Every structure is written in C-alpha cells, then in structure tokens.
mmCIF file of C-alpha atoms and ligand atoms in Angstrom:
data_model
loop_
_atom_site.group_PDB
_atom_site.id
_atom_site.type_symbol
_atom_site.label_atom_id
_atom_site.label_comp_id
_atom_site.label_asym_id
_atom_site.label_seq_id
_atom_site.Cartn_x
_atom_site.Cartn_y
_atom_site.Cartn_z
ATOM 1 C CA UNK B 1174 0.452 -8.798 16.800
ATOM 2 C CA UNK B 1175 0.351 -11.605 14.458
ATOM 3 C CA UNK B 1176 -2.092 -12.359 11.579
ATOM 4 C CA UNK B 1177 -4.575 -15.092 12.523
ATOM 5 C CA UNK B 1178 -3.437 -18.520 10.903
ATOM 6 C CA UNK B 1179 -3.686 -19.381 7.243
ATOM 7 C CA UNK B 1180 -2.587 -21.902 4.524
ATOM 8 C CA UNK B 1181 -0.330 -20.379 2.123
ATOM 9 C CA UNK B 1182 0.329 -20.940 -1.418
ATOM 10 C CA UNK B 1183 2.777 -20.289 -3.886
ATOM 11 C CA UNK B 1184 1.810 -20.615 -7.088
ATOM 12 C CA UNK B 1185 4.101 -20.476 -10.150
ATOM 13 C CA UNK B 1186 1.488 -19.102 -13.262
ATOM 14 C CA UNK B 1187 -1.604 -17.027 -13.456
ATOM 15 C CA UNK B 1188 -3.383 -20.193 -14.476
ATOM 16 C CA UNK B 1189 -2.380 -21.874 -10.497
ATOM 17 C CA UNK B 1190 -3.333 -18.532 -9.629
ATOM 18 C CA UNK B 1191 -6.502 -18.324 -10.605
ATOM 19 C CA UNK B 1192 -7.139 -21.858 -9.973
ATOM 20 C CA UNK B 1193 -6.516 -21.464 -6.537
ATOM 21 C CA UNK B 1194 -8.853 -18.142 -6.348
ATOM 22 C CA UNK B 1195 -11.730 -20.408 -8.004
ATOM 23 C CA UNK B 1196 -11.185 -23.406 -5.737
ATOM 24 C CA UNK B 1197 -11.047 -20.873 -2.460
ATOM 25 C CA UNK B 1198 -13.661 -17.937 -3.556
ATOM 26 C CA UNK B 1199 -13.870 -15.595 -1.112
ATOM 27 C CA UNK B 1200 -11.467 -17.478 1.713
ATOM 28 C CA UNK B 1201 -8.805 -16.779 -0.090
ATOM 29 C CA UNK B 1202 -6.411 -13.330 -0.777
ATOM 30 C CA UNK B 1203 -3.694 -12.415 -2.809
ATOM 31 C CA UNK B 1204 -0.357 -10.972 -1.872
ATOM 32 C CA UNK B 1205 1.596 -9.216 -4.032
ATOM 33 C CA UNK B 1206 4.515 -6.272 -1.999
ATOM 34 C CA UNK B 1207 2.793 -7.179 0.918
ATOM 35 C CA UNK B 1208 3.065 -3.115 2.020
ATOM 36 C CA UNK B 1209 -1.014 -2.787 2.422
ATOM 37 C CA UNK B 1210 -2.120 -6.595 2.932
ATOM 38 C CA UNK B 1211 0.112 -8.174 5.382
ATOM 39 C CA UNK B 1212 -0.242 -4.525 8.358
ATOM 40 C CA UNK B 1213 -4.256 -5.365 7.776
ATOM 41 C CA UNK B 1214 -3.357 -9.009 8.587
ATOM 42 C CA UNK B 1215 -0.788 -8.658 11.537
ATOM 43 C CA UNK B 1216 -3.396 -6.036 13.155
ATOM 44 C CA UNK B 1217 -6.192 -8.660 12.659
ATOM 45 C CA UNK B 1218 -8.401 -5.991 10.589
ATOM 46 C CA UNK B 1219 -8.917 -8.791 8.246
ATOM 47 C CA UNK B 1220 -8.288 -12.853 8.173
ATOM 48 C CA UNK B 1221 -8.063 -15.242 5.380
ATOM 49 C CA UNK B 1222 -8.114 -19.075 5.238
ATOM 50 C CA UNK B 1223 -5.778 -18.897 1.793
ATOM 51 C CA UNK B 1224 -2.920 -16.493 1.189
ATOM 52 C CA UNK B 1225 -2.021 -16.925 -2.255
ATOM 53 C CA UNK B 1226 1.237 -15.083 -2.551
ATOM 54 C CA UNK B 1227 2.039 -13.630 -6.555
ATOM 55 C CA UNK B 1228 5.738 -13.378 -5.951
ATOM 56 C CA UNK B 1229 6.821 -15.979 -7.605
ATOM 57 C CA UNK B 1230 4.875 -15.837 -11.028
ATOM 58 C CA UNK B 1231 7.261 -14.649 -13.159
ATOM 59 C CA UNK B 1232 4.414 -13.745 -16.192
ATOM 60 C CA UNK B 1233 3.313 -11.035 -14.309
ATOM 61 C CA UNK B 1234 6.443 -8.823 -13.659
ATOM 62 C CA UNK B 1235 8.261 -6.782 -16.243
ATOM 63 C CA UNK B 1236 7.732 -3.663 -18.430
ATOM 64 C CA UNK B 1237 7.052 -4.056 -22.221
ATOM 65 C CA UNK B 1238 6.429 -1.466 -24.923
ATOM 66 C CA UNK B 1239 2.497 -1.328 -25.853
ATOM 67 C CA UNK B 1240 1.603 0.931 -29.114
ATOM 68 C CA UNK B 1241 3.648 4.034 -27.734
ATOM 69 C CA UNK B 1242 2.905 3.424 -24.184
ATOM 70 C CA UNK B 1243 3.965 0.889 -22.414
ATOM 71 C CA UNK B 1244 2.404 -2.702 -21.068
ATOM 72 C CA UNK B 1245 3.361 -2.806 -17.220
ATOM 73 C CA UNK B 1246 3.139 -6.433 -15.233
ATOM 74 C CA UNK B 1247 0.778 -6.273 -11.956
ATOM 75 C CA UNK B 1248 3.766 -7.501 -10.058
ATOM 76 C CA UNK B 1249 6.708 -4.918 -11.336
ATOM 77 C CA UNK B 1250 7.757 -3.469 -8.021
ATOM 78 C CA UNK B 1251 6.924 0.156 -8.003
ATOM 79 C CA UNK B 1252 10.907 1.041 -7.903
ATOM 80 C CA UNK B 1253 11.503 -0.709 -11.076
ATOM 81 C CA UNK B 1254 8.415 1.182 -12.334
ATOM 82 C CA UNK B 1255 10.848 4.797 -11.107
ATOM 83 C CA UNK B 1256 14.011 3.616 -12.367
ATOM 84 C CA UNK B 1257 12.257 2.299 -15.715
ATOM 85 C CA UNK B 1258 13.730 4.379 -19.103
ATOM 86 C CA UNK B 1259 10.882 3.475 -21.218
ATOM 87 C CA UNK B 1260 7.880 4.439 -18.329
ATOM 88 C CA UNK B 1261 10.233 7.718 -18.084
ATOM 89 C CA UNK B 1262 10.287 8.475 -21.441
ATOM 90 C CA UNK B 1263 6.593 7.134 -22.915
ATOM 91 C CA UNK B 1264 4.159 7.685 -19.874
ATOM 92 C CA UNK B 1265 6.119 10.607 -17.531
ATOM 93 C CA UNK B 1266 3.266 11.268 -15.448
ATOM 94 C CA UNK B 1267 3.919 7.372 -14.383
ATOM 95 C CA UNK B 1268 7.483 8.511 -13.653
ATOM 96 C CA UNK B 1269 6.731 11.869 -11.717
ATOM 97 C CA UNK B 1270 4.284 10.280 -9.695
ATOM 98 C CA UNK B 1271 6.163 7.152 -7.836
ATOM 99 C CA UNK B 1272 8.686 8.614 -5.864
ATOM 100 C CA UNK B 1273 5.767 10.320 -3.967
ATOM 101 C CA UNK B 1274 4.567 6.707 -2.798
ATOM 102 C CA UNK B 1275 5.743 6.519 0.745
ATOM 103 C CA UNK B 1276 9.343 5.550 0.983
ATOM 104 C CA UNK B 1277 11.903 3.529 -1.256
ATOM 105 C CA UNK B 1278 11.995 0.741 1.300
ATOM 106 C CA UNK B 1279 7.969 0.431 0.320
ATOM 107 C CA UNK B 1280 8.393 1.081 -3.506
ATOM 108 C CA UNK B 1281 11.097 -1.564 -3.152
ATOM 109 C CA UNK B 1282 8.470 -4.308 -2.386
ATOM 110 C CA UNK B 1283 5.356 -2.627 -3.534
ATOM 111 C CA UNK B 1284 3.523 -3.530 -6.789
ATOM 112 C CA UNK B 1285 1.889 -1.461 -9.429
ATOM 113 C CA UNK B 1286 -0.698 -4.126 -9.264
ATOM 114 C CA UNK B 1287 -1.186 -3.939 -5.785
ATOM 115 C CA UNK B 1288 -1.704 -0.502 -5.264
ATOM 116 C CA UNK B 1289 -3.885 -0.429 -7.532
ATOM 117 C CA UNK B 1290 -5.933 -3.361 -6.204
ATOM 118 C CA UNK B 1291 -5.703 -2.063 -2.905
ATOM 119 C CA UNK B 1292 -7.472 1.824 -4.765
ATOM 120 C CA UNK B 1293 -6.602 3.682 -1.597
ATOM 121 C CA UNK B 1294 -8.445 7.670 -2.674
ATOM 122 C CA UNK B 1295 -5.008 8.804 -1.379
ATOM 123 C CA UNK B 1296 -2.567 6.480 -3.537
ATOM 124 C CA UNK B 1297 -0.923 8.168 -6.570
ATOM 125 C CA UNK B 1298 -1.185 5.278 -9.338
ATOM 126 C CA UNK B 1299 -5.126 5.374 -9.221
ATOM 127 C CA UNK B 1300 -4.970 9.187 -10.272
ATOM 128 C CA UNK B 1301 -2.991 8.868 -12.962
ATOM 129 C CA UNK B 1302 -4.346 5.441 -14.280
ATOM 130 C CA UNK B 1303 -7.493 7.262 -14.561
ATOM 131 C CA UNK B 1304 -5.485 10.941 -15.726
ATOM 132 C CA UNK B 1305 -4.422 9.270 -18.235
ATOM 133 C CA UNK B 1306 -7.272 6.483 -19.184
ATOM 134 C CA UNK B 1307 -5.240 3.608 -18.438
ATOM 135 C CA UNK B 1308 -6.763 0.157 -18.936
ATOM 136 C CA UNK B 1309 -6.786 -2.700 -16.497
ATOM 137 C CA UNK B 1310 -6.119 -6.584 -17.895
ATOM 138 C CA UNK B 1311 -7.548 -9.189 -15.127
ATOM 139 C CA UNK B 1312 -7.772 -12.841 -15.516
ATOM 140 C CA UNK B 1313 -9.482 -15.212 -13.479
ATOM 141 C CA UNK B 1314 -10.391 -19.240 -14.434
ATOM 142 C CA UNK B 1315 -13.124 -18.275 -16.755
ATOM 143 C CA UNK B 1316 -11.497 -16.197 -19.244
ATOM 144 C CA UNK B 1317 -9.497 -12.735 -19.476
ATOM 145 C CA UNK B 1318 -11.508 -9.266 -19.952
ATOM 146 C CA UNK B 1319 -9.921 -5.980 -19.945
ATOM 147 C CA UNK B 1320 -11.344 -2.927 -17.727
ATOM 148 C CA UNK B 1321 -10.771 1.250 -18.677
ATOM 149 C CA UNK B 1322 -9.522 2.980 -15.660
ATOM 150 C CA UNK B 1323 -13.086 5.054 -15.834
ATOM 151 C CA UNK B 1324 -15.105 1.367 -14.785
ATOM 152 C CA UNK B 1325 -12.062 -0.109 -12.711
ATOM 153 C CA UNK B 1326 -12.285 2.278 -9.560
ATOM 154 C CA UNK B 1327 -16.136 1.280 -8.050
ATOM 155 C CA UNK B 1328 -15.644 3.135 -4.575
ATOM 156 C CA UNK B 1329 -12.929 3.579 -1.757
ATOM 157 C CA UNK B 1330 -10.461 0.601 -1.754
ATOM 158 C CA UNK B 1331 -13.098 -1.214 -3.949
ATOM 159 C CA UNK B 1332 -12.319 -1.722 -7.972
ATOM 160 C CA UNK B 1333 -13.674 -3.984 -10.521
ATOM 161 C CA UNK B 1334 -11.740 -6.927 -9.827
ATOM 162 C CA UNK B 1335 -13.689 -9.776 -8.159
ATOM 163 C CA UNK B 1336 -12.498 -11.874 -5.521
ATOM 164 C CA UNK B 1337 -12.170 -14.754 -8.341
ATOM 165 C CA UNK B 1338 -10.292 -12.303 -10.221
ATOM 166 C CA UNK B 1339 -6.654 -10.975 -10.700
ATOM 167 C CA UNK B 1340 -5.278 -8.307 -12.414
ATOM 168 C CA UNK B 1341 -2.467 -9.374 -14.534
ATOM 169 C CA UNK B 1342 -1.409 -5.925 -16.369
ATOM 170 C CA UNK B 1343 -1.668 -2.406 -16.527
ATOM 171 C CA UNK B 1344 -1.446 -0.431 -20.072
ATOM 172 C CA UNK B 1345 -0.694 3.469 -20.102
ATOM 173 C CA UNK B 1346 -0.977 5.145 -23.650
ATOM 174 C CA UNK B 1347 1.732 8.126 -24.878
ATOM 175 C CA UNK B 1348 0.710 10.500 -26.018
ATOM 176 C CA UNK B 1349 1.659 12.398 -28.866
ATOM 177 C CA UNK B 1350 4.399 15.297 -28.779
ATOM 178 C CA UNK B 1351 4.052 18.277 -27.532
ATOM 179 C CA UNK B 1352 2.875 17.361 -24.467
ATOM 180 C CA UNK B 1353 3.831 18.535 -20.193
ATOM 181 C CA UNK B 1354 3.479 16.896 -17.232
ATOM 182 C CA UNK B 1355 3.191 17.484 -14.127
ATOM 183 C CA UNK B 1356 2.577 15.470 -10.426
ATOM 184 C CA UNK B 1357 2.471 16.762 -6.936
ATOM 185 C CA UNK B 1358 1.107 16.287 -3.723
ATOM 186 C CA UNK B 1359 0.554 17.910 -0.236
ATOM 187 C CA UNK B 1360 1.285 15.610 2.838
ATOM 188 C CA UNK B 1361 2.649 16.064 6.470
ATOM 189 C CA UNK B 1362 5.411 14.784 6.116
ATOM 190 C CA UNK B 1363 7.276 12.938 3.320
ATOM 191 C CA UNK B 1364 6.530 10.086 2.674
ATOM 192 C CA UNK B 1365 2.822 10.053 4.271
ATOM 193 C CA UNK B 1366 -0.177 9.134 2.093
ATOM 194 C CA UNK B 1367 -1.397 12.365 0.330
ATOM 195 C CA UNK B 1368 -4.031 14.903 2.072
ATOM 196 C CA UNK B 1369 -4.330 16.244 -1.661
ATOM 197 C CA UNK B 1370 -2.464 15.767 -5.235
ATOM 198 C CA UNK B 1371 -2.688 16.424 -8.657
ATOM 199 C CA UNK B 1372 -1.516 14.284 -11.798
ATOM 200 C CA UNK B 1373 -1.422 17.127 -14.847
ATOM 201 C CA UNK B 1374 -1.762 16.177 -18.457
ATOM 202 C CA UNK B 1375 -1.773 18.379 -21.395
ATOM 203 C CA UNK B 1376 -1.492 18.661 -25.328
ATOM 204 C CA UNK B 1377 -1.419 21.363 -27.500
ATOM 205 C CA UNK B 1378 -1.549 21.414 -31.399
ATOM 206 C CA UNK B 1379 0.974 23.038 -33.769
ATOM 207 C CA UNK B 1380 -0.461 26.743 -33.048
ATOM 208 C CA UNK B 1381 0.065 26.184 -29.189
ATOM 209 C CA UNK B 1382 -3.782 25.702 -28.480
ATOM 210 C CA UNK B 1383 -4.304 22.881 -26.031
ATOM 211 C CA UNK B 1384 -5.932 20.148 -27.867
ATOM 212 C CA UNK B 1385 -5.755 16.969 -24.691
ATOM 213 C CA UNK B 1386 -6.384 17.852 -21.289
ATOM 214 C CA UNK B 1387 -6.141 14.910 -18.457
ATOM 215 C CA UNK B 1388 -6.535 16.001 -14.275
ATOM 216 C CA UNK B 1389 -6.477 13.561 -12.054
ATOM 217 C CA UNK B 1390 -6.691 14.245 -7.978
ATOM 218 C CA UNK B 1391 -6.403 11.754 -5.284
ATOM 219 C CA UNK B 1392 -6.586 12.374 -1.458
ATOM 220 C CA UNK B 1393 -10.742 14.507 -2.307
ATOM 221 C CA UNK B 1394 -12.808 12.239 -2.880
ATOM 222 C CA UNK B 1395 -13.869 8.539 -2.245
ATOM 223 C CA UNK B 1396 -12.142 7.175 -5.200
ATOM 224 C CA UNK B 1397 -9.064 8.869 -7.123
ATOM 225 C CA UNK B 1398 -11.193 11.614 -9.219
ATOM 226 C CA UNK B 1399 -10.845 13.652 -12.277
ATOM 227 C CA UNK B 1400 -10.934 17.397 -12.336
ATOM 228 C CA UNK B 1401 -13.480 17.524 -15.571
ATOM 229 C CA UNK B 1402 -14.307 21.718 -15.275
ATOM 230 C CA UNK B 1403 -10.871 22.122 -15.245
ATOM 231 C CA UNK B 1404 -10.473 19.923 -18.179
ATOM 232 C CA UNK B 1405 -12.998 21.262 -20.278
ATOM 233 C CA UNK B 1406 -11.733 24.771 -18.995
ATOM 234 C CA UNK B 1407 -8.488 24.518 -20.487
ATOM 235 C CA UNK B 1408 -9.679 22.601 -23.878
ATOM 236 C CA UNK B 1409 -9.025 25.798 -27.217
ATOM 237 C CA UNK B 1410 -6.959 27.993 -24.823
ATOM 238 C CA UNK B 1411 -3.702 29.150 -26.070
ATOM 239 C CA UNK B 1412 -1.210 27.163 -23.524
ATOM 240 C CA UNK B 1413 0.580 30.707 -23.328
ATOM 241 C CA UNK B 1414 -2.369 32.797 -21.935
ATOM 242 C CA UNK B 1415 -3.667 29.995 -19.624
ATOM 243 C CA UNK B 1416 -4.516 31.230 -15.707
ATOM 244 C CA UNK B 1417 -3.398 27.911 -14.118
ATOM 245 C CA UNK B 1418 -4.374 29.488 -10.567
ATOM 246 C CA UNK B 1419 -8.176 30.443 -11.549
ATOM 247 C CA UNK B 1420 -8.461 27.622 -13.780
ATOM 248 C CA UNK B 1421 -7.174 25.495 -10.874
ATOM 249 C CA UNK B 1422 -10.093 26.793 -8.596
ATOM 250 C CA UNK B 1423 -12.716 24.996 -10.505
ATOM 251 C CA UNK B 1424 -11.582 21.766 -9.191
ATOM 252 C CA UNK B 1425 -13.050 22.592 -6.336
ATOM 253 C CA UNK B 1426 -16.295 21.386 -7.985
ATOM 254 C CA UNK B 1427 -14.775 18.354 -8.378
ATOM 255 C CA UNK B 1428 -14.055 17.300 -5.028
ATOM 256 C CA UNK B 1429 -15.665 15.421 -2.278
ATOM 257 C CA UNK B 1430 -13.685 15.147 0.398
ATOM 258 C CA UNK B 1431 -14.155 13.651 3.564
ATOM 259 C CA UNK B 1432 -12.732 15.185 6.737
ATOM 260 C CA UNK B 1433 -10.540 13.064 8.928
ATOM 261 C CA UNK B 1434 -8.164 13.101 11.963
ATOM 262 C CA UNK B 1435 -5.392 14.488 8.895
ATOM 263 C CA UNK B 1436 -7.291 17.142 7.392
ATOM 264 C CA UNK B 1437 -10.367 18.543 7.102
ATOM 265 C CA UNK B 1438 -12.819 18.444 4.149
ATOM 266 C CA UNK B 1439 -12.408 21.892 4.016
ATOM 267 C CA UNK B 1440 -8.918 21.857 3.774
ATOM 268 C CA UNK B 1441 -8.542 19.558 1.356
ATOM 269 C CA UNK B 1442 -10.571 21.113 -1.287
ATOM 270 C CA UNK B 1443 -8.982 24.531 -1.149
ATOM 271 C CA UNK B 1444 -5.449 23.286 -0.651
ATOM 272 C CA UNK B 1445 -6.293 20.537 -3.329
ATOM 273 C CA UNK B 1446 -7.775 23.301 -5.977
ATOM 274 C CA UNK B 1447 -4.911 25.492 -5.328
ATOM 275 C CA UNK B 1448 -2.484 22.571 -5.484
ATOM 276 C CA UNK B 1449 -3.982 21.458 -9.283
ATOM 277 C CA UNK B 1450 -3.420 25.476 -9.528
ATOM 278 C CA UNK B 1451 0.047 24.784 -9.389
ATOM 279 C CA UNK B 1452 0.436 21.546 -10.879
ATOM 280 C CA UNK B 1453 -1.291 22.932 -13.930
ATOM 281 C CA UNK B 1454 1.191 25.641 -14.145
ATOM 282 C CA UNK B 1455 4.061 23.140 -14.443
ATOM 283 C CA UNK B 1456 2.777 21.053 -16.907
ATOM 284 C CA UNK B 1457 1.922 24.176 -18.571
ATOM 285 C CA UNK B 1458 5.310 25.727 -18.567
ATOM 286 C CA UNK B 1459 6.816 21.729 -19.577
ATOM 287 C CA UNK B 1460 4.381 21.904 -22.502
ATOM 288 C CA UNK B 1461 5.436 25.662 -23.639
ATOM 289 C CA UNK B 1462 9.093 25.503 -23.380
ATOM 290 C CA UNK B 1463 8.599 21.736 -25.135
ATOM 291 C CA UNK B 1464 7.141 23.664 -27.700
ATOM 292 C CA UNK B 1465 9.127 25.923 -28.166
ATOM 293 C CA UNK B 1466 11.922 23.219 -28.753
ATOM 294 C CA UNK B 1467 10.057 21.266 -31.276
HETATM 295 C C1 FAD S 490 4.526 3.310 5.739
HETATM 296 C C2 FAD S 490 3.801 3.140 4.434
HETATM 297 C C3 FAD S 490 3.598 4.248 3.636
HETATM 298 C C4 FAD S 490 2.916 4.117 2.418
HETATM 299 N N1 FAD S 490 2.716 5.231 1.657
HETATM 300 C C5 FAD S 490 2.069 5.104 0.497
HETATM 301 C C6 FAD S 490 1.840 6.240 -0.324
HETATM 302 O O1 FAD S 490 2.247 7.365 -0.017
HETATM 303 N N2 FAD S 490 1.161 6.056 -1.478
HETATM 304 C C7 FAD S 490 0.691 4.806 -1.858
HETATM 305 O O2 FAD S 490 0.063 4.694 -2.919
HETATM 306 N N3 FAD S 490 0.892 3.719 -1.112
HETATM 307 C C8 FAD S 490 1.573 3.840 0.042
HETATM 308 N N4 FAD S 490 1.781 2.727 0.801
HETATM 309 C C9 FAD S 490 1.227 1.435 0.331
HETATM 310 C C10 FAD S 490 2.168 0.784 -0.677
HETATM 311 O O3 FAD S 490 2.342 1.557 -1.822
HETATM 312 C C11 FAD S 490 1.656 -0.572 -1.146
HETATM 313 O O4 FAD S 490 2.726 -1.097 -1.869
HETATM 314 C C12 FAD S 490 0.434 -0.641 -2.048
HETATM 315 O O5 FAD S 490 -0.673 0.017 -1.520
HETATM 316 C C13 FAD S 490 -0.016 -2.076 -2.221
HETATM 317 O O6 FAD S 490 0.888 -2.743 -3.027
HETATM 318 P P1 FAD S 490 1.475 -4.129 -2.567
HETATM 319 O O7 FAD S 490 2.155 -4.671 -3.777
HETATM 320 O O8 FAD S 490 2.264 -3.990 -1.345
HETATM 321 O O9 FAD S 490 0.127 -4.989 -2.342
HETATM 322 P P2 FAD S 490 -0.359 -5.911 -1.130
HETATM 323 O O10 FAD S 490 -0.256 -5.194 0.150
HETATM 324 O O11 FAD S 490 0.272 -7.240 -1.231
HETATM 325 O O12 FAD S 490 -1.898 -6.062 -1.565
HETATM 326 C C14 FAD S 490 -2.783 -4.972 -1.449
HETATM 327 C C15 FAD S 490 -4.181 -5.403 -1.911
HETATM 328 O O13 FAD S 490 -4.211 -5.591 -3.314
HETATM 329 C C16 FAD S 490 -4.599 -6.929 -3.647
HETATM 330 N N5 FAD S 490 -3.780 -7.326 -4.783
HETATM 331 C C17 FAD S 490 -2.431 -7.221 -4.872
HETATM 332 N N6 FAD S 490 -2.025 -7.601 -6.105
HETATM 333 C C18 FAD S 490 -3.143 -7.941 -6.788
HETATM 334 C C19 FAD S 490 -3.374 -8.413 -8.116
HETATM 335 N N7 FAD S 490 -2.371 -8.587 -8.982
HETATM 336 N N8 FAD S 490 -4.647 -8.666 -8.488
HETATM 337 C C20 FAD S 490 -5.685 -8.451 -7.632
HETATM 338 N N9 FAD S 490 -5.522 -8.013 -6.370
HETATM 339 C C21 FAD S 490 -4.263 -7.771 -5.953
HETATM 340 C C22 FAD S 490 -4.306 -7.751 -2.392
HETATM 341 O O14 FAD S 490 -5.098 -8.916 -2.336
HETATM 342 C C23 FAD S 490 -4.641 -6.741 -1.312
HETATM 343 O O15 FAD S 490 -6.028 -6.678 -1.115
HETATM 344 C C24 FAD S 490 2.448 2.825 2.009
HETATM 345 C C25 FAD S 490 2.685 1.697 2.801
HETATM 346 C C26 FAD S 490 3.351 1.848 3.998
HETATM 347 C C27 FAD S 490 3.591 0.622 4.841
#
C-alpha cells in the first residue's frame, strides 16, 4: 500500500521546524529515520495532512561532550550513535544497547530522537534513557524546556512531547569510575523487538560496596520501566558477595506485562527477572574486575 496523500516539507532549522508544527498543530508529523513513521503511513494506520521531514536540519545531528556525558542530537542516526568513541567510552550502556535495535540497515536510518519519540515498551533507548536518568531537550515556537527521562515516558508510545513540540537533544550523564555495565535482551530471533531486556548500571565506592544502582527493563511493562527492589536491593552490598540471580527475581515486582501473540505475560516476567538475573551478573563482574584494575 501507499500512505494516503500529504504536503511535505523540508525545513532547514528547528526554528522552520517548529514554525511549521505551530502553523499545522495536530495535521502535521515529523519524520526523522522514517523506520517507525513511514510502515504506519504506507499501511494507512495513521494519515497526516503535513509531513515535516527533520533530515535536513543540520542543528540537530551530531554528538558533543556534555559535563562527562555526552550531548546527543535527536537526529544522529542510531549507527553513528554505535560507532561513536566518546558514547563508547562516557555512557557504555548507550553503546551496549544499540546493536540490539533491529538490524544495521534500520540503525543506518534510524534516529536516537525518533525512537525515542516513537517510546515503543520494547525499544532499547527508552530503558536506558530512564537507567540512566537521561534528560530530554524539546523546543517548539514558544520557547525550549528540558524534560528528565522519569516525566518524558507518559504511557505506551506516548512521551511528553506535544504535537507542537520537538525534541531537539538527548543528554546521558557518566558516571564516575568504578563503574559496569551491562545490556541484554531476549527476542525470537535477532533482530526482532525485545520480549524482555535489561539495561544494568552499577557503582561501587573505594571498599567495593555498591554506592549507584540504575535497572532499566523494556519489553514488561507499558512504558520502558525501572527495576527499583532490585535497585534498592543491591544499594551497601559488597559487589563481591552480590546474588545477581535472587536479587534478579525481585524484578518481578516490577513488571507489568501484557501478554501478546509473542509472549505471554507470564513469560515475560520470569524470563525478564531471570534475564536482569543475568544482566546484573555482568555488570557485576565488569564492575569487580574494573576494580580490581583501578
Ligand atoms: C524491521 C524493523 C525492526 C526494528 N527493530 C527495532 C528494535 O529492535 N528496537 C527498536 O528500538 N526499534 C526497532 N525498530 C524501529 C527503529 O529503531 C526506528 O528507527 C525507531 O523506532 C524510530 O526512529 P526513526 O528515526 O526511524 O523515527 P520515525 O519513524 O521517523 O519517527 C517515529 C516517531 O517519532 C516521531 N519523531 C521522530 N523524531 C522526532 C523528534 N525529533 N521530535 C519529536 N518527535 C519525533 C515521529 O513523528 C514519529 O511519530 C525497527 C524497525 C523495523 C522496520
């Protein structure tokens, strides 16, 4: 099929941008990779009168350093986001999680931005935005604001950007040495959108006692989710004694999955809490032998 007919612009700066989203409210849509928007167009589950496509305002691609972490544009194609040294090195749960997004062809045209927009439960840049309490900068014609990843996911494929609205960048904090991470996911086959994953954070202190712990799931619940028992679980335990598989099991409380013609709900949350099981276990063992080197 075809999408239904539309006028299409191609603005130049987030100021046309969000000119163009004022002028057209809610008749209009933005299009950044294209890898979500334009199958929901060409199968007619949704029409627009105004496409406004992002692809050529250069302001909003690029990485930059941000106070440690890094400052990412909304429009940096998710394989520059991989193949970035800086992302690698100041934010690696960023790095660990993108070559899980469905295949290279897609993170070849896919945008941080937009797939973080689009907040699919089962996308991997949601989880660890909100892991690692990223924070969202949107602009529209009235002014810029900036949103913490904790506000910016409202319910399934439904964030705090308004249709007026457009988010320009995405900041992700480092954090402070020693540190593991860890990022992994349980799908049919690779490449498919997640039935479960984990995005692992944690920090210890000089003596080895874990002083930062960040969980974030996606794929068991309605919006990506954070496994807080398992965080506050882990928080004074010497990173050496940890159980990762019986602290993992309290994500279970976590969850609340859906079933679906993929998985069951079921399925999901003991697969998931065994999965953050294991991903807890690597970011522990990253953290120890990190340790142990510093
Ligand atoms: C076969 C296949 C497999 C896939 N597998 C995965 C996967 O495993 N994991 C995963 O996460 N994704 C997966 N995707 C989706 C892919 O990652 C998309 O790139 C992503 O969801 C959307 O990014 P995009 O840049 O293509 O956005 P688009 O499709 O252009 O836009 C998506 C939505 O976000 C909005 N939007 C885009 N940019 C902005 C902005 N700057 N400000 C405000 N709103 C904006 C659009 O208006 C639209 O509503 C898959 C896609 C395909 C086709």
């Amino acid at each position: 099929m075809k999408p239904a007919s539309f006028d299409y612009h191609a603005p130049e700066t987030v100021a046309d941008a969000v000119g163009l989203l004022a002028e057209h409210g809610d008749d209009a849509k933005l299009l950044a990779g294209g890898q979500s928007l334009v199958p929901l167009l060409a199968m007619r589950l949704t029409r627009f009168e105004h496409i406004v496509d992002l692809n050529r305002v250069e302001e909003l691609f690029g990485v930059s350093p941000d106070n440690g972490g890094v400052r990412i544009g909304a429009m940096t194609r998710q394989a520059a986001v991989e193949s970035d040294t800086a992302v690698a090195g100041r934010v690696p749960l960023l790095h660990l999680a993108t070559p899980h997004i469905g295949h290279f062809q897609i993170r070849n045209r896919g945008t941080i931005g937009g797939s973080i927009a689009h907040a699919d439960p089962a996308s991997e840049y949601p989880a660890v935005m909100l892991a690692l309490d990223g924070v969202a900068e949107i602009a529209s014609a009235s002014g810029n604001r900036e949103v913490s990843a904790a506000e910016f996911f409202e319910s399934t494929f439904t964030t705090a950007v308004a249709p007026d609205e457009l988010l320009t960048a995405l900041r992700f904090p480092s954090w402070e040495q020693p540190a593991g991470f860890a990022f992994d996911e349980i799908a049919r086959r690779s490449g498919d959108f997640a039935l479960a994953g984990a995005a692992v954070g944690i920090g210890a202190d000089g003596d080895g006692r874990i002083n930062r712990a960040a969980v974030g799931m996606l794929g068991v619940g309605p919006t990506p989710l954070r496994a807080t028992s398992v965080e506050a679980a882990l928080m004074g335990l010497s990173a050496a004694d940890a159980d990762p598989a019986e602290i993992g099991r309290l994500a279970a409380d976590d969850m609340d999955p859906i079933g679906d013609v993929h998985a069951s709900a079921d399925y999901r949350r003991q697969a998931g809490s065994t999965l953050v099981g294991r991903v807890l276990a690597e970011a522990l063992s990253q953290l120890t032998s990190e340790a142990g080197n510093g």
